Every structure is written in structure tokens, then in C-alpha cells.
Amino acid sequence: MIEIRHPEIDQSQDSQRAYDALYRGPGIALLDSFYLWILHLLRTKPGQSLLDISTGKGALVHFARRAGLHAYGFDFSAAAAALAARQQPDRIWVGDAQQMSIADEYFDFVVNLGSLEHYMDMAVSVRESVRVLRRQGWACYLLPNTYSVFGNFKYAWKTGEVFDDGQPLQRYDTRGGWQRLLEANGLSVKRVVKYERVWPRTWADMGWYLRRPTKVARLLIAPFVPVNLANCLVYLCRKKDEIAGS
């Protein structure tokens, strides 16, 4: 595992302040099609419940609710939660993924998209997700790959360094490394899906691609990138049998 820790980040409060500053500016968000793709992977059904950990601007909660789910989100950053709550009032709160004030086995889906690698204690956070996940529920994690051919490989070739996305604490690991972390803390990985680019599922996202020809090229190449060399990895997980049956 590769870790990039900025010198001013020593404890959780330091990270929280950094994310508050980030979300007072442009924040972090992906195309709407990405969130729709995640819901498609999860095969959600109306009436099920979903928790989006580190929800950011709350896009996944928005689309999950539109699909008929009882969806909620929280974020460590009060600034991010405030942005999300403008669109999803009463569905968003400020919270710590390492200590969630949620009852055991409450949600059908627990989702963490590109945030686990930024936490102070990743193992504790995974165990907390397992705790609030129902016995037959699904956990979904998006995590960055150390050996991404269009990410770290390309960046290291140009600069001799690992890519730093500017967030307070960043980690990269391999497909197997992330799987070991998840399975050591109560999950059983059932499927791993690569993420490079997703095909547009809205007209707005179609327009976004058409204005960026290089992104279209990446989209067309994506099917040929091996899973182990993908930019990010999506882990679809169940609770381990001994935990689900306890």
C-alpha cells in the first residue's frame, strides 16, 4: 500500500477542516452517469434502504431516492453535508464513518465511493459498515488502484512520482491488497468491477463527453483495460457468513 499524508494532517480534526475548506470551493463530484451506474451494479429495488458514506454533495442519495429507495447520506465535512442537505433535506447529516450513530443491521446497501482510502483508520470504518449492514445486504466500495495504466503508470512515467489528488490523506493499493483489507474486517468480496469511464446515461453527460474528445477516446479504450490495471476498482461484498449468522 502507498500512502501520501500531507504534513499538516495529524489527526481527524485536521482532515475535517481540510474537507470543509474543499467543499466551500468546488468540492468533489463525478458525472451523474457514474452514480446511475453504481445503482445498476447494485440491482436495487424500490423500497430498499441505502446509506451513502462520505456522501459529498449527495448525488447518490438523490438518484437512489429517485429510484424509490429509502436513501440517506452523511459526511465528515459539515460544509459537504450542508450542500447535500439543500437538495435532500432530512436525509443528510454530519458523521464519522469510523463511529456511526446507526442501529445494527439497518441498511440493505452500504456504499462508500472513493473515500475509504482517505480515512485515518480504514479497518475500523469497514467494521462499522459491516455492523450497520443487513445480513443479506450488499456493501459497495470504490477504491483506487496502485497499478492503474492511465493513472499512476502514466503519471509516474511523466513525473517519477505517484499521483497526489490533493486530498489530506491518500492511499493506493492493488486489487488483492484492497480485498484483503475488506475481508479481514468482516466482508466477503463477491465481485470486483473495473472503473475507468462510464457510458453516458443522461443527455447532459453525453454533451460533456462530446465537448471532450480525449475523454471519448478513454471511454472507447476502457473495455480493453484489464481489471488489475484499471483506474479504480469497485468491490461488491456481503457480510462474512460467521458475522451474518451471529
Short mmCIF file of C-alpha atoms in Angstrom, two decimals, residues 6 45 57 87 93 102 121 155 185 190-191 204 227 231:
data_model
loop_
_atom_site.label_atom_id
_atom_site.label_comp_id
_atom_site.label_asym_id
_atom_site.label_seq_id
_atom_site.Cartn_x
_atom_site.Cartn_y
_atom_site.Cartn_z
CA HIS A 6 0.22 15.84 3.94
CA LYS A 45 -35.28 -2.33 -5.89
CA LYS A 57 -22.79 16.72 -2.43
CA GLN A 87 -31.23 19.01 -2.23
CA TRP A 93 -26.22 14.51 8.46
CA ILE A 102 -26.79 3.97 13.47
CA ASP A 121 -8.41 4.17 10.36
CA TYR A 155 1.77 9.81 -14.08
CA ASN A 185 -12.70 -6.77 8.65
CA LYS A 190 -18.22 -11.45 -4.31
CA ARG A 191 -17.34 -9.41 -7.38
CA ALA A 204 -26.09 16.28 -20.13
CA VAL A 227 -9.34 -5.27 -14.21
CA ASN A 231 -8.00 3.23 -12.59
#
